[in-house]
mmCIF file of C-alpha atoms in Angstrom:
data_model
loop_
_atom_site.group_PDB
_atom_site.id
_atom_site.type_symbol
_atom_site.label_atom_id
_atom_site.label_comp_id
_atom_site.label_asym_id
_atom_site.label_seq_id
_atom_site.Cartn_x
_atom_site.Cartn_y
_atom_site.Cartn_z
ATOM 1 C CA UNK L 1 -9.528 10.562 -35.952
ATOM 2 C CA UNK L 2 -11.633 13.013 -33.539
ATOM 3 C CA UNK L 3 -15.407 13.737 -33.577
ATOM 4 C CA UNK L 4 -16.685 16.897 -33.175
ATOM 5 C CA UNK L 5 -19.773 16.545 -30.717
ATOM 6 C CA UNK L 6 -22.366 18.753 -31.740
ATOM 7 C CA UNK L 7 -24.978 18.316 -29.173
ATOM 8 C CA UNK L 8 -26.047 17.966 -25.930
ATOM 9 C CA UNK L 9 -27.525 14.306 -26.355
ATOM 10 C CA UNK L 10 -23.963 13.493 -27.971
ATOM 11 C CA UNK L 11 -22.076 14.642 -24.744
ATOM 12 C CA UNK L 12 -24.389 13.106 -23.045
ATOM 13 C CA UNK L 13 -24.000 9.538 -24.836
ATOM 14 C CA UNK L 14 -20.410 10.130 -24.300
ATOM 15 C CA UNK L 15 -20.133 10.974 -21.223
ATOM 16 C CA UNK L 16 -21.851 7.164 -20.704
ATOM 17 C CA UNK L 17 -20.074 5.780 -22.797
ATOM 18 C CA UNK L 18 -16.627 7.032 -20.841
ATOM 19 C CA UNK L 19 -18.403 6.169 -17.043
ATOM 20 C CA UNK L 20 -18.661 1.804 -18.854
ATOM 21 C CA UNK L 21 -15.329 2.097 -19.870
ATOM 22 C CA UNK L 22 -13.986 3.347 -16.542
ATOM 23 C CA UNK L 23 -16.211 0.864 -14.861
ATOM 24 C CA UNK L 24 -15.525 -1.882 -16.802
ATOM 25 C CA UNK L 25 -11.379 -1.291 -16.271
ATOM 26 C CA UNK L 26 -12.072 -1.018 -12.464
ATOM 27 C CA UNK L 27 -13.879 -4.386 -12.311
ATOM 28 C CA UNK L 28 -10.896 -5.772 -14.279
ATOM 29 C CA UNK L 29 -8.691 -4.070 -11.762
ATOM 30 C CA UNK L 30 -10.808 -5.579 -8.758
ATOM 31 C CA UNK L 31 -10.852 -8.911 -10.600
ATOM 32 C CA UNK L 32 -6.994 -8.772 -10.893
ATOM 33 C CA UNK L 33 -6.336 -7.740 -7.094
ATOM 34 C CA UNK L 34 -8.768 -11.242 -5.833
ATOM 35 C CA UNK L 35 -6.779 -13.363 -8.401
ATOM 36 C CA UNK L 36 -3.575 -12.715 -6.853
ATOM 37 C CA UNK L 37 -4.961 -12.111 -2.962
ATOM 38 C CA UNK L 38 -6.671 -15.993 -3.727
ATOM 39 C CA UNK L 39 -2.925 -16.853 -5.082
ATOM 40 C CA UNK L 40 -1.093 -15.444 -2.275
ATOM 41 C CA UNK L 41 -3.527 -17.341 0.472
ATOM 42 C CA UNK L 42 -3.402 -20.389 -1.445
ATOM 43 C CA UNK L 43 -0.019 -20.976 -1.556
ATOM 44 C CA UNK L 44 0.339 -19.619 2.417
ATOM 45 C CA UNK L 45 -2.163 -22.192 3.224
ATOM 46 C CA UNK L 46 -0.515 -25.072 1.607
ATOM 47 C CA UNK L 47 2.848 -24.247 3.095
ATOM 48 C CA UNK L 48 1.834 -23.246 6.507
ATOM 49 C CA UNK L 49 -1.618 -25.555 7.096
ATOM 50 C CA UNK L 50 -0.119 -28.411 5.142
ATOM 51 C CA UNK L 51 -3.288 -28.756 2.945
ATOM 52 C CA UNK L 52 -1.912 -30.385 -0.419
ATOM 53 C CA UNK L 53 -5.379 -30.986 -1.635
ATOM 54 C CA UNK L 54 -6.000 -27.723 -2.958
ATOM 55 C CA UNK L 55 -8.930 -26.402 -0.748
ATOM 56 C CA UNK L 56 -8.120 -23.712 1.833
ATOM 57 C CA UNK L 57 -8.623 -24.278 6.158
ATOM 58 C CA UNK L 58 -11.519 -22.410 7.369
ATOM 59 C CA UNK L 59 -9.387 -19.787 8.964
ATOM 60 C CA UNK L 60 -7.796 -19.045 5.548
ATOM 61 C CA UNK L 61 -11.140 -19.488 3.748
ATOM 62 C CA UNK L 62 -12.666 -16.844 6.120
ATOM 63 C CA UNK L 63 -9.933 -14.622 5.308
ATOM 64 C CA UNK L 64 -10.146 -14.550 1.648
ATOM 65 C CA UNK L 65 -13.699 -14.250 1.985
ATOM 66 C CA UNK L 66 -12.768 -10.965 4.214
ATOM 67 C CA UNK L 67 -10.202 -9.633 1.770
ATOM 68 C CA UNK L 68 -12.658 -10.221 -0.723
ATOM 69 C CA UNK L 69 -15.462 -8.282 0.787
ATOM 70 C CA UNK L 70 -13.111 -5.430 1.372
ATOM 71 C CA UNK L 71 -11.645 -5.697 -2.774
ATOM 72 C CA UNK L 72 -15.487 -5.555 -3.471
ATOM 73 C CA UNK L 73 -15.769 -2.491 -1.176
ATOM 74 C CA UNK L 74 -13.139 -0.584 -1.826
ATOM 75 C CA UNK L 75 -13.903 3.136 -2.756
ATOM 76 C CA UNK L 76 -10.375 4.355 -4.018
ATOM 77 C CA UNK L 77 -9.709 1.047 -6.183
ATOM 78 C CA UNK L 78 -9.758 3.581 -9.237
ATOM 79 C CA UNK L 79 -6.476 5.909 -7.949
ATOM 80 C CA UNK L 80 -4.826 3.086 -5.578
ATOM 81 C CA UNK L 81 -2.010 0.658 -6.797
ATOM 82 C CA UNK L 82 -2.356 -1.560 -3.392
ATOM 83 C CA UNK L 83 -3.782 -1.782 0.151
ATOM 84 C CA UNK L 84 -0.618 -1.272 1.416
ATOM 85 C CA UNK L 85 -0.405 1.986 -0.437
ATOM 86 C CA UNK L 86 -3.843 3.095 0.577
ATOM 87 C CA UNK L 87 -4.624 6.267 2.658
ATOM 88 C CA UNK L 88 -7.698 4.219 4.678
ATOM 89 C CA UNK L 89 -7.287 0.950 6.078
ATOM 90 C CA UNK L 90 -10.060 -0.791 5.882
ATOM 91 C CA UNK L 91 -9.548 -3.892 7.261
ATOM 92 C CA UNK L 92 -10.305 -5.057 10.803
ATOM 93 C CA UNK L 93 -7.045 -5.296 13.162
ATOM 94 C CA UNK L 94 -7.287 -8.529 13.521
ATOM 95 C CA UNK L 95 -8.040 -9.167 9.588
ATOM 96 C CA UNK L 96 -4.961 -6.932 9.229
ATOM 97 C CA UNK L 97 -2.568 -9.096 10.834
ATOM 98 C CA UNK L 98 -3.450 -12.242 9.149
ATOM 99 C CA UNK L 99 -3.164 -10.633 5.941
ATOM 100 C CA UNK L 100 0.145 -9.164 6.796
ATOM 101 C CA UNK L 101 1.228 -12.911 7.945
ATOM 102 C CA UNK L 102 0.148 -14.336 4.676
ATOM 103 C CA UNK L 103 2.008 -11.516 2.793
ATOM 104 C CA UNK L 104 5.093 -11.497 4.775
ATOM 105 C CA UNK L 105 4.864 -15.637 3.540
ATOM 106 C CA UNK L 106 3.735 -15.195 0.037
ATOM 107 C CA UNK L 107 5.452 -12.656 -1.416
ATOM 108 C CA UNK L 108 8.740 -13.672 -1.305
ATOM 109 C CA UNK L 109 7.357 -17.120 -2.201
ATOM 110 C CA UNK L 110 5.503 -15.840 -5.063
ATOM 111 C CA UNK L 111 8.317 -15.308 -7.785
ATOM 112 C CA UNK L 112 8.773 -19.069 -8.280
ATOM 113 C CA UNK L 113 5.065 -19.472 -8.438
ATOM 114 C CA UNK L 114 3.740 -16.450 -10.223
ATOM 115 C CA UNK L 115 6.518 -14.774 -11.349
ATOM 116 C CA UNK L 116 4.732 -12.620 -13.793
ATOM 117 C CA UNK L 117 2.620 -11.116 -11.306
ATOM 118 C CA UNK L 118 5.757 -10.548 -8.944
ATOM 119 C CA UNK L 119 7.196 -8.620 -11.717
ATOM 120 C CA UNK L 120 4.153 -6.437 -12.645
ATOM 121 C CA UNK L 121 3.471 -5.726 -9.015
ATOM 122 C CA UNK L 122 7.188 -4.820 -8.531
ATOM 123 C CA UNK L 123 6.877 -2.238 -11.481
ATOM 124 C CA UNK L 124 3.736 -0.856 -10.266
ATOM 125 C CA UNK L 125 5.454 -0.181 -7.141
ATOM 126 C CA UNK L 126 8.407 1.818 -8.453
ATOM 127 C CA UNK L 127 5.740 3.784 -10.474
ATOM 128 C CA UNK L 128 3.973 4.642 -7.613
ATOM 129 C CA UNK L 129 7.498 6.032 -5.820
ATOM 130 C CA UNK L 130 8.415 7.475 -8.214
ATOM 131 C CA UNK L 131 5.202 9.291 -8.314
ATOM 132 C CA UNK L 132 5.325 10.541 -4.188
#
């Protein structure tokens, strides 16, 4: 069922009301994107640094503190699928090769470890082909 919006304070409350939604989906969206960054170090840390206790190495710790920052930052996290499909890299050369290394690792690794994620990332990918 629609509502007819009458008057200018109406538009206006909608228009709000719209801008939380959005905002609210976007944090999810940001939310989502550290969950599986934090997944994808984790397990590259484990395998690679050996640590079996659950905690991450400093240099890994640093670099999910990075990716973070830049998740946090991100300006187009409202039209982008992923930071490999991004038209501005943000992260720091240096930052950008680790991250690569720790994908390269992961993501292969991933689908016997998160294999839900794997398959919604995969799907999100051919969308985004699709849409080029």
């Amino acid at each position: 069922m629609f509502t007819i919006i009458t008057s200018e304070e109406e538009l206006f409350c909608f228009q709000v009301e719209v801008k939380f939604m959005d905002s609210q989906k976007i944090a999810k969206k940001r939310q989502g994107e550290i969950q599986i960054v934090s997944q994808m170090i984790k397990l590259y840390c484990n395998k690679k640094h050996k640590r079996n206790d659950g905690c991450l190495c400093e240099e890994c710790k640093k670099l999910l503190d990075y990716a973070c920052s830049r998740i946090d930052m991100c300006r187009f996290m409202e039209t982008k699928t992923f930071c490999s499909n991004c038209r501005t890299h943000c992260y720091h050369p240096e930052m950008r090769e680790k991250i690569k290394d720790v994908m390269r690792y992961s993501g292969p690794r991933m689908m016997f470890y998160h294999p839900l994620v794997c398959i919604r990332h995969g799907i999100t990918g051919l969308i985004e082909n699709m849409r080029r």
